[in-house]
Short mmCIF file of C-alpha atoms and ligand atoms in Angstrom, two decimals:
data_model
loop_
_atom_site.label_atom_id
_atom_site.label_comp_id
_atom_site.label_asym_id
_atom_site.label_seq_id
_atom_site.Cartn_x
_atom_site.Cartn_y
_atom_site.Cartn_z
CA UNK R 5 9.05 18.69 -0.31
CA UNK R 6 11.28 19.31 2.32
CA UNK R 7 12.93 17.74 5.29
CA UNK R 8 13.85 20.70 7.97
CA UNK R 9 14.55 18.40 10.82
CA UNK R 10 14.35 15.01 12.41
CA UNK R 11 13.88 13.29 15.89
CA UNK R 12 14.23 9.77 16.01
CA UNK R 13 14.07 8.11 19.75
CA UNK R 14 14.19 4.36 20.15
CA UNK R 15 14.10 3.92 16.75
CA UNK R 16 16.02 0.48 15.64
CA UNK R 17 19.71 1.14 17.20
CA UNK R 18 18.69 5.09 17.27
CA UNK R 19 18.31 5.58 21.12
CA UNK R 20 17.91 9.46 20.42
CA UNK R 21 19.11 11.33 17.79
CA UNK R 22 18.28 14.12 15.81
CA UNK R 23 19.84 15.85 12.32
CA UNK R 24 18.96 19.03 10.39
CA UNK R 25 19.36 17.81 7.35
CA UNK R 26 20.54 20.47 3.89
CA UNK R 27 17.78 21.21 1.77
CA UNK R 28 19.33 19.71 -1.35
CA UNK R 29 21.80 17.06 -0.42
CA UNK R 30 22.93 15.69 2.37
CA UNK R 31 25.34 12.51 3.22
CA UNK R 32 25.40 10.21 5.88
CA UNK R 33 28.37 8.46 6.74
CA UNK R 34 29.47 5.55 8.82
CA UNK R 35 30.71 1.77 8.90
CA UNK R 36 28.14 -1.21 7.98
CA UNK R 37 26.10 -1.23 10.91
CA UNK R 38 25.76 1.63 12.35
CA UNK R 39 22.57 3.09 11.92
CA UNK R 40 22.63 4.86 8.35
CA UNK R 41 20.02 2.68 6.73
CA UNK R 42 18.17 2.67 9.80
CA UNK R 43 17.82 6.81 9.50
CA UNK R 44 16.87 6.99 5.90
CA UNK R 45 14.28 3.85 6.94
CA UNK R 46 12.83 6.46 10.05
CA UNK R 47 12.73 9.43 7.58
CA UNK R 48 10.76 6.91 4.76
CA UNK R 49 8.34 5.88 7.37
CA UNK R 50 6.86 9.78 7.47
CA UNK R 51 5.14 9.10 4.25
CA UNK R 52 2.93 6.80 6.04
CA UNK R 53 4.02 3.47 3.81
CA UNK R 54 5.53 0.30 5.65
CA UNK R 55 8.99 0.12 5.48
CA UNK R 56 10.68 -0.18 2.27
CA UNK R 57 13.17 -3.09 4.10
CA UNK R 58 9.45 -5.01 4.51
CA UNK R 59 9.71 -4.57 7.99
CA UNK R 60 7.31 -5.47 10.79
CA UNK R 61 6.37 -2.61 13.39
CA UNK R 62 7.64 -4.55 16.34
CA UNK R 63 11.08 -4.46 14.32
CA UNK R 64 11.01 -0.49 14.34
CA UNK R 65 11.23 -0.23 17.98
CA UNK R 66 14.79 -0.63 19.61
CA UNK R 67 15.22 -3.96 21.24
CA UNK R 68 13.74 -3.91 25.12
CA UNK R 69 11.41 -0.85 24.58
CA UNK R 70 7.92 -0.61 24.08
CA UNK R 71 7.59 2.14 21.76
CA UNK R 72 9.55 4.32 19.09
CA UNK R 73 8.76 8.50 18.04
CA UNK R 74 10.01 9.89 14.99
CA UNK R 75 9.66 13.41 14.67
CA UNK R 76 9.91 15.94 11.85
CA UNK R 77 9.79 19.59 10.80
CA UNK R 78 9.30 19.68 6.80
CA UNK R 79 7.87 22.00 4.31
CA UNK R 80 4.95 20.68 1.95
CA UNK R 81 2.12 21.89 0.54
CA UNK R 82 3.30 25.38 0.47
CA UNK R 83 3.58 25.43 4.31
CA UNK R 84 5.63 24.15 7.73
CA UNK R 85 4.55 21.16 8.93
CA UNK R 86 5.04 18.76 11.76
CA UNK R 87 4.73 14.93 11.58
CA UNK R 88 4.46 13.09 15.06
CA UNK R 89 5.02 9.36 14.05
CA UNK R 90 4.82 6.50 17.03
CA UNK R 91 5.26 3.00 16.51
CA UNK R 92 4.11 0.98 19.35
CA UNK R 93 4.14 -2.61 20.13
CA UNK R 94 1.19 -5.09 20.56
CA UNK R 95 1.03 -4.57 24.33
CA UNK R 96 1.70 -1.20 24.05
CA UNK R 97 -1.42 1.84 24.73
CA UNK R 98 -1.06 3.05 20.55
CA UNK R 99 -0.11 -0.26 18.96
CA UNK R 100 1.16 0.04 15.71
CA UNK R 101 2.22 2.99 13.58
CA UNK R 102 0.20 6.13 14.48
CA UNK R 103 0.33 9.26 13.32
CA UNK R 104 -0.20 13.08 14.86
CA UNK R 105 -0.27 15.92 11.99
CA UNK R 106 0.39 19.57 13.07
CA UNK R 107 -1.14 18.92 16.43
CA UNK R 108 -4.06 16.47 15.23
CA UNK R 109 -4.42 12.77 16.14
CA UNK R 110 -4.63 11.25 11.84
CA UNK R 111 -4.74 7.79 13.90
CA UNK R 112 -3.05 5.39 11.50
CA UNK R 113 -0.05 6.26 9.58
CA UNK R 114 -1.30 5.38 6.30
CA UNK R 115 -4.28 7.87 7.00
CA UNK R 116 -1.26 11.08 6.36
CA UNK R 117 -0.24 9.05 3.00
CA UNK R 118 0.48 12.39 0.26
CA UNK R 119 1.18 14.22 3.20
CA UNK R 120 4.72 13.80 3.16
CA UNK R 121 6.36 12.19 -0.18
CA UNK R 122 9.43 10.25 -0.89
CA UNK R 123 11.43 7.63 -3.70
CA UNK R 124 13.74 5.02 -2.07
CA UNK R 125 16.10 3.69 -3.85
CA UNK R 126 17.11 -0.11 -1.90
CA UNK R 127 19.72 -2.48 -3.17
CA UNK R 128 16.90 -4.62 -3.45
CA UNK R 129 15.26 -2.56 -6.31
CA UNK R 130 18.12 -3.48 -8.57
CA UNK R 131 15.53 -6.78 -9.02
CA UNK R 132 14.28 -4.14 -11.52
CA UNK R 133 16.64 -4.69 -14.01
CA UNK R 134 18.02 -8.12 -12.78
CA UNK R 135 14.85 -10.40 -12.12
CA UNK R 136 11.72 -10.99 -13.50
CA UNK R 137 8.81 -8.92 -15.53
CA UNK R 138 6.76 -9.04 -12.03
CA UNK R 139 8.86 -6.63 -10.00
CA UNK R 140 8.81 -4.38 -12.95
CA UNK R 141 5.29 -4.31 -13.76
CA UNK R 142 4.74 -3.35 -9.63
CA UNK R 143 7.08 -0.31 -10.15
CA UNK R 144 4.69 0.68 -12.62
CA UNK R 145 1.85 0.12 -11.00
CA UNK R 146 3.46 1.36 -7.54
CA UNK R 147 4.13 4.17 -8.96
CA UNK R 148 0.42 4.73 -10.51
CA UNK R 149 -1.34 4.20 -7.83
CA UNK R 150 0.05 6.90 -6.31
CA UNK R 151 -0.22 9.47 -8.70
CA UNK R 152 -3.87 8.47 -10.23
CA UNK R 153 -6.63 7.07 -7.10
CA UNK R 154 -8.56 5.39 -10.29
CA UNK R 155 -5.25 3.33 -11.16
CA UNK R 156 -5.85 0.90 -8.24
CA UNK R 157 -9.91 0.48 -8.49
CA UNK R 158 -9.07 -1.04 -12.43
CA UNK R 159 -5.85 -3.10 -11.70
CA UNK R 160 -8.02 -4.95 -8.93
CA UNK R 161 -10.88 -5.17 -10.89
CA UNK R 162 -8.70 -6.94 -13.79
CA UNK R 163 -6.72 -8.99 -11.03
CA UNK R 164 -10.24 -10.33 -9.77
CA UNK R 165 -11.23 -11.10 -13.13
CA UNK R 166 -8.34 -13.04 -13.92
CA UNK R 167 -8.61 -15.28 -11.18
CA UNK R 168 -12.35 -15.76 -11.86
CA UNK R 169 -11.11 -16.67 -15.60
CA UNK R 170 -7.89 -18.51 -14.56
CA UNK R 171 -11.10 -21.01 -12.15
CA UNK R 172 -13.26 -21.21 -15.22
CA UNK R 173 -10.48 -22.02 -17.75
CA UNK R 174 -9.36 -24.96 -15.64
CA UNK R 175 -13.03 -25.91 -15.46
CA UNK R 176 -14.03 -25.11 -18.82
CA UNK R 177 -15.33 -28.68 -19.81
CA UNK R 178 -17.36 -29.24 -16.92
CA UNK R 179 -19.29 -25.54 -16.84
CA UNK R 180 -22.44 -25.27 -18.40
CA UNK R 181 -22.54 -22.29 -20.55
CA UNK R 182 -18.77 -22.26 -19.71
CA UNK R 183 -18.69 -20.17 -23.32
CA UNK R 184 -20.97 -17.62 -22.47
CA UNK R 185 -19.62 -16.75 -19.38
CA UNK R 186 -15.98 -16.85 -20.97
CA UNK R 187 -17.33 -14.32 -23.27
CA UNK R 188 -18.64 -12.02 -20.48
CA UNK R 189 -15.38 -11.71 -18.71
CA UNK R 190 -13.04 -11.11 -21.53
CA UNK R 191 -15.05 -8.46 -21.96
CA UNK R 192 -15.08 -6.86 -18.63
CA UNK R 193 -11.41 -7.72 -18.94
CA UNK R 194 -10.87 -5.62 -22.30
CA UNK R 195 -12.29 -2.62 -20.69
CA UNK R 196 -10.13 -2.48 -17.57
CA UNK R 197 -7.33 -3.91 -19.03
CA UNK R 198 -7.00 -1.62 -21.57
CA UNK R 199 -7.21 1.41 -18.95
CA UNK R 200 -4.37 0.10 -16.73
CA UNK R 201 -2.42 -0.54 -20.41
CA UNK R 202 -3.51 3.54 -21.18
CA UNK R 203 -2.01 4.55 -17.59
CA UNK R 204 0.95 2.43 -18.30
CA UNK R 205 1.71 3.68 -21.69
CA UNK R 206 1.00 7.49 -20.42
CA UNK R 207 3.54 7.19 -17.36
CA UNK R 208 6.16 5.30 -19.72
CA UNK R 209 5.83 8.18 -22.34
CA UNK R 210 6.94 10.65 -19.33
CA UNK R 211 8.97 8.62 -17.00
CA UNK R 212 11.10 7.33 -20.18
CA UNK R 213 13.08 9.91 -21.61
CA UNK R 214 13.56 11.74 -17.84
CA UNK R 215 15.23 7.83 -17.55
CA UNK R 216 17.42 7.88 -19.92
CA UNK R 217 18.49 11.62 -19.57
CA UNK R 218 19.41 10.67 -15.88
CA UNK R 219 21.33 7.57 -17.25
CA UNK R 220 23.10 9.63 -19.49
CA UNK R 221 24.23 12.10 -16.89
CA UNK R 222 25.43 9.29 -14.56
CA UNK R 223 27.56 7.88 -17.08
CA UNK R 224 28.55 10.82 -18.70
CA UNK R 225 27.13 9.91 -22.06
CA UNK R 226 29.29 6.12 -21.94
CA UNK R 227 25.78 4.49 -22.46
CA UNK R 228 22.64 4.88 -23.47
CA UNK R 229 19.84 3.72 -21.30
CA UNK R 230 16.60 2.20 -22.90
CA UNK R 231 13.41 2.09 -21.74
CA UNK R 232 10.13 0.30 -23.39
CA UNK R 233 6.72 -0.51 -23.00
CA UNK R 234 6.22 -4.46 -23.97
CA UNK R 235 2.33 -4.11 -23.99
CA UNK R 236 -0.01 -6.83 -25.36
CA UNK R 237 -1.62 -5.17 -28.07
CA UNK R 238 -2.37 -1.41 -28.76
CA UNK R 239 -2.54 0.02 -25.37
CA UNK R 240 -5.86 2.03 -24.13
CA UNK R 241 -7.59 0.52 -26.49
CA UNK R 242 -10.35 -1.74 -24.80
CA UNK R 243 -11.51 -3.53 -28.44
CA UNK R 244 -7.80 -3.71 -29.40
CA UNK R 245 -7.52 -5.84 -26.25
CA UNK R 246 -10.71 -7.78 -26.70
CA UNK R 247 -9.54 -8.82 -30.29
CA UNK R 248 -6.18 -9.85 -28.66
CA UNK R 249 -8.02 -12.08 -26.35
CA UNK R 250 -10.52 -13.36 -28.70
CA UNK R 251 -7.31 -14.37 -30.68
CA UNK R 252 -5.34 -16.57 -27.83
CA UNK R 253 -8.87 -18.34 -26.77
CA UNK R 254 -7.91 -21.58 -28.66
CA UNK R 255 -4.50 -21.70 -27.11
CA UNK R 256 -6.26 -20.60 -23.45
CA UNK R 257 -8.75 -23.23 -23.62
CA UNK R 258 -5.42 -25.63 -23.60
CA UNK R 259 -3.67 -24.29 -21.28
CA UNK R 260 -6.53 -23.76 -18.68
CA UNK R 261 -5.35 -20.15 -17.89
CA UNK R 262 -5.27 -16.37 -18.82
CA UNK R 263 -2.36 -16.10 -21.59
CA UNK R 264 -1.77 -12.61 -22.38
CA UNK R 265 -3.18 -9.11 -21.21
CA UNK R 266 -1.49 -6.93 -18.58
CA UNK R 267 -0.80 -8.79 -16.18
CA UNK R 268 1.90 -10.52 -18.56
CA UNK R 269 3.90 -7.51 -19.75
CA UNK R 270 7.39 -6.15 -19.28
CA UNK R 271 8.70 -3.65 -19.47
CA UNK R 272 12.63 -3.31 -21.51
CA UNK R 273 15.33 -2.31 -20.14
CA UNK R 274 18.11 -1.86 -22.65
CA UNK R 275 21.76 -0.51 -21.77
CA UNK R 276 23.69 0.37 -25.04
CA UNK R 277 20.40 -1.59 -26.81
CA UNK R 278 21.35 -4.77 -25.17
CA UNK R 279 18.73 -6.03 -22.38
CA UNK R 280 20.23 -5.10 -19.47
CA UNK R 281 19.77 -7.89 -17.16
CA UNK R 282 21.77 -10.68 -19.42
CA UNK R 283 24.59 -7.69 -20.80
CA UNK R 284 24.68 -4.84 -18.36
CA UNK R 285 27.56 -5.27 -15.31
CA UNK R 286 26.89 -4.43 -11.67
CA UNK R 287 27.55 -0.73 -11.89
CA UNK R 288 25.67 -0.41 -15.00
CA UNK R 289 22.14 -2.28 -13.98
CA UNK R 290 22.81 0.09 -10.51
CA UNK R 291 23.11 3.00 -12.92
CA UNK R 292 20.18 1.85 -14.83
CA UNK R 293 17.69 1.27 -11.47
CA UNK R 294 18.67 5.01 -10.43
CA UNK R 295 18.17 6.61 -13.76
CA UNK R 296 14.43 5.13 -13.14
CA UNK R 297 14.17 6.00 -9.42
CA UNK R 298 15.40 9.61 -10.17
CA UNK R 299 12.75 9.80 -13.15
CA UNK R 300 9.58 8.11 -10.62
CA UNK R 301 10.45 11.19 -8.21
CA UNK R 302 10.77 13.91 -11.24
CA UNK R 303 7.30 12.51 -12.75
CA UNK R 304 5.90 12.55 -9.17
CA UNK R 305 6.87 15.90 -8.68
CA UNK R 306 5.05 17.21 -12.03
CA UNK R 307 1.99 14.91 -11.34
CA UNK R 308 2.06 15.72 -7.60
CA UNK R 309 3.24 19.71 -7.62
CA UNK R 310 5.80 18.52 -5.47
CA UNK R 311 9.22 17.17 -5.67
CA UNK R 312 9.41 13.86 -3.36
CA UNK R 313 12.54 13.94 -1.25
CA UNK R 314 14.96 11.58 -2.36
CA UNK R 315 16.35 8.64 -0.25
CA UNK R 316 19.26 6.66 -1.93
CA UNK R 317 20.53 4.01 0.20
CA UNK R 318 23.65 2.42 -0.69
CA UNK R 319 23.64 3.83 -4.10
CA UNK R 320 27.35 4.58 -4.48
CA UNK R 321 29.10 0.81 -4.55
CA UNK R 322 30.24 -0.32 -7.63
CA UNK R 323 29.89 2.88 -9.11
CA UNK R 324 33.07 4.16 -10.27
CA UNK R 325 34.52 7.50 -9.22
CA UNK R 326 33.14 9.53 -12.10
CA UNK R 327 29.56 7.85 -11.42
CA UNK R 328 29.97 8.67 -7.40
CA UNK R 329 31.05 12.15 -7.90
CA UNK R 330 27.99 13.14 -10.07
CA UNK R 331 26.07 11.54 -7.23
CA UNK R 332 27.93 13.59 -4.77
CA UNK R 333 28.09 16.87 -6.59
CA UNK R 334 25.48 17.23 -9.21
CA UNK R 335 22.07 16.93 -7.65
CA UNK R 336 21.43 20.22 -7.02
CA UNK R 337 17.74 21.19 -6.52
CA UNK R 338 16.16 18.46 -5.29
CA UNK R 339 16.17 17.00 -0.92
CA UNK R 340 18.37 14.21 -1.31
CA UNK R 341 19.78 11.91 1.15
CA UNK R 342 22.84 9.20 0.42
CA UNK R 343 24.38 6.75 2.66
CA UNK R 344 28.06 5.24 1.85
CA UNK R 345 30.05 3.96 4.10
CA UNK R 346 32.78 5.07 1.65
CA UNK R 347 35.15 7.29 3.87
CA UNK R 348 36.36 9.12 1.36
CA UNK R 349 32.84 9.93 -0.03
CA UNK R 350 32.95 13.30 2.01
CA UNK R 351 36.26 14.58 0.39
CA UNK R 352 34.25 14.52 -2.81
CA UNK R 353 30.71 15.97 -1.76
CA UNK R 354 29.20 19.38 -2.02
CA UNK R 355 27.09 18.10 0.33
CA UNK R 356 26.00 18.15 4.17
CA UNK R 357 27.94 15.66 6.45
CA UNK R 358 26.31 13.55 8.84
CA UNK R 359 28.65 10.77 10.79
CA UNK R 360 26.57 7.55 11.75
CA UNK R 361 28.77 5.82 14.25
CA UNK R 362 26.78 3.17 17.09
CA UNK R 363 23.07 4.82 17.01
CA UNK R 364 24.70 7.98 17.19
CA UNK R 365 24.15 10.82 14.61
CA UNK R 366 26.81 13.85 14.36
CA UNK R 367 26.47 16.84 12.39
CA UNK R 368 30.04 17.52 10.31
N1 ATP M 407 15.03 -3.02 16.70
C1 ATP M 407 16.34 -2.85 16.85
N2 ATP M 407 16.86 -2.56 18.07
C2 ATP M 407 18.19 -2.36 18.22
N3 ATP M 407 19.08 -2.44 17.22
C3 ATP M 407 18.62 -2.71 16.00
C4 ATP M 407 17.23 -2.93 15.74
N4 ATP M 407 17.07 -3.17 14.43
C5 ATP M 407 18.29 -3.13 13.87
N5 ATP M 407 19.23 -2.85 14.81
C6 ATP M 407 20.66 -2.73 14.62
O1 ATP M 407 20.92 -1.72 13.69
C7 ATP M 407 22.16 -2.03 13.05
C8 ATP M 407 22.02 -1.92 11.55
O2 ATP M 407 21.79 -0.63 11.20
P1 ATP M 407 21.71 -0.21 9.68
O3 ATP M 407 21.03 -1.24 8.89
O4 ATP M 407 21.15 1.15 9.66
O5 ATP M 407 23.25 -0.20 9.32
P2 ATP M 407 23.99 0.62 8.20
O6 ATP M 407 24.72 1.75 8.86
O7 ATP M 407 23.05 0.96 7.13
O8 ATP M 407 25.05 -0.45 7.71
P3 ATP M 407 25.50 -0.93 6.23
O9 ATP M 407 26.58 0.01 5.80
O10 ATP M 407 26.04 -2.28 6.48
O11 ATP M 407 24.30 -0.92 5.36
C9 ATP M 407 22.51 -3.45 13.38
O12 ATP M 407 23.59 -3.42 14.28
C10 ATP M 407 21.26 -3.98 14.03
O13 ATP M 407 21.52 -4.93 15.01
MG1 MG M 408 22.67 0.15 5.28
#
């Protein structure tokens, strides 16, 4: 995949702009505030997603004006493209995020989803490493759901089924034939559990060690990255499951809700075989998210045909200079774009320039 050009026009604090960006990496520059995040956010928004900042529409369009176009040239599929994207607001004729595909009317955005692909990487996703089991486990399944249609069918299946459980659990002494029907959906729940655990394990068996190579390239070999399935029981394994949950009835029955299965797993995250979110520092946990962004495009691409284009916003604090410069430098065949508002980021890049200043987007 491949960006070959980009028209923003009142887009956020972009009243017009345009940049050509390099096909492998390109850098765009500026103080806090100036529109850098804001370009990377118009280039995400081609893949037909919401906004990785969690964004309303009405947010897109600059302040005062009733509708936003971002343009773009790109080669997928094995061919040029063109992506028409408007965002429009309530009162406006095309409300909402619409898209036009080489000429044809798609109608909403997410209709061109596949179309064009990307991986953000957000200060916010360092929650991966630093916050709770939930964020991870929606990486995963993020991730999955893109690369498998089934994936989403069985994790909303088993999410449905828990909450039926979780209502009959709390209600267990008052149901008649409360057992039976217990029975009926830990079954149901052991065979699509135990396909969303198979998916899991599969994608952790690929996206691992592409992980952990990335981490060790970062660093320069000063750490080791680990990453591990935490699964319930054996995973893919539907009576494996069901034993599992015939198991924790007892304790379920007293606690009046679902114990164990996958909605409860984790995934590890060790640095140097320590969990990283109690042991690993800033830059390392930052090292560690983008070792597993890097590896969800790379798996992507092999699933997909089709390397994702890369957006890394705001990668480069706290890295130190040895961790920026591989950044900078080192990835080579892949469309990647980095903001920093690091000035001296471009005396160190290999890369394409691109100056952010007020809304304003020059070409160095
Ligand atoms: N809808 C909008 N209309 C006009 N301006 C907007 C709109 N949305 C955001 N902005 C402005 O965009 C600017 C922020 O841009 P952006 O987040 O891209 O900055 P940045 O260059 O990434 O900065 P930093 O280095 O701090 O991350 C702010 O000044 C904000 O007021
Ligand atoms: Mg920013």
């Amino acid at each position: 995949m491949r960006l070959d050009h980009l028209k923003v026009e009142q887009f956020r604090n972009l009243e017009s702009a345009e940049l050509n960006p390099a096909p492998r990496l390109t850098v765009l520059c500026g103080a806090n505030g100036q529109g850098k995040t804001n370009l990377l956010e118009s280039i995400w928004l081609l893949t037909g997603a919401k906004s990785f900042r969690g964004a309303k529409d009405a947010e897109l369009i600059r302040r005062d004006q009733g509708f936003a176009v971002i343009e773009a040239d790109f080669e997928g599929g094995g061919r040029d493209q063109a992506l028409r994207l408007t965002v429009g607001s309530k009162q406006s004729e095309r409300p909402g995020r619409r898209a036009r595909l080489n000429g044809a009317d798609r109608g909403r955005a997410s209709a061109v989803a596949g179309t064009f692909t990307a991986v953000v990487f957000d200060p916010n996703h360092l929650s991966l490493v630093k916050a709770g089991p939930e964020g991870r486990r929606h990486f995963l399944d993020a991730a999955l759901c893109q690369l498998f249609p089934g994936y989403l069918a069985a994790l909303r299946r088993y999410a449905r089924l828990t909450a039926q459980k979780n209502a009959l659990l709390k209600a267990y002494d008052i149901t008649p034939g409360g057992d039976v029907l217990l029975e009926t959906y830990n079954e149901a729940m052991a065979q699509c559990g135990a396909e969303v655990m198979g998916r899991r394990a599969q994608y952790l068996d690929r996206l691992a060690p592409l992980a952990e190579a990335n981490y060790r390239d970062i660093s320069s070999g000063a750490e080791a990255l680990g990453v591990r399935y935490m699964p319930c029981c054996e995973p893919g394994d539907p009576q494996a499951l069901a034993a599992r949950l015939r198991e924790v009835r007892p304790q379920e029955l007293r606690a009046g809700f679902c114990l164990t299965g996958p909605h409860r797993e984790d995934l590890e995250i060790l640095i140097d075989g320590q969990p990283g979110k109690i042991y690993g520092s800033q830059g390392q946990q930052r090292s560690a998210v983008l070792a597993l962004k890097l590896a969800e495009a790379s798996v992507a691409g092999e699933v997909l045909g089709e390397h994702p284009v890369m957006l890394l916003d705001d990668v480069l604090s706290e890295l130190d200079d040895a961790r920026q410069t591989y950044l900078l430098t080192r990835i080579e065949d892949k469309q990647t774009f980095v903001t920093t508002c690091d000035s001296a980021a471009f005396a160190r890049t290999n890369g394409k320039l691109v100056f952010v200043e007020g809304g304003r987007v020059r070409e160095g």
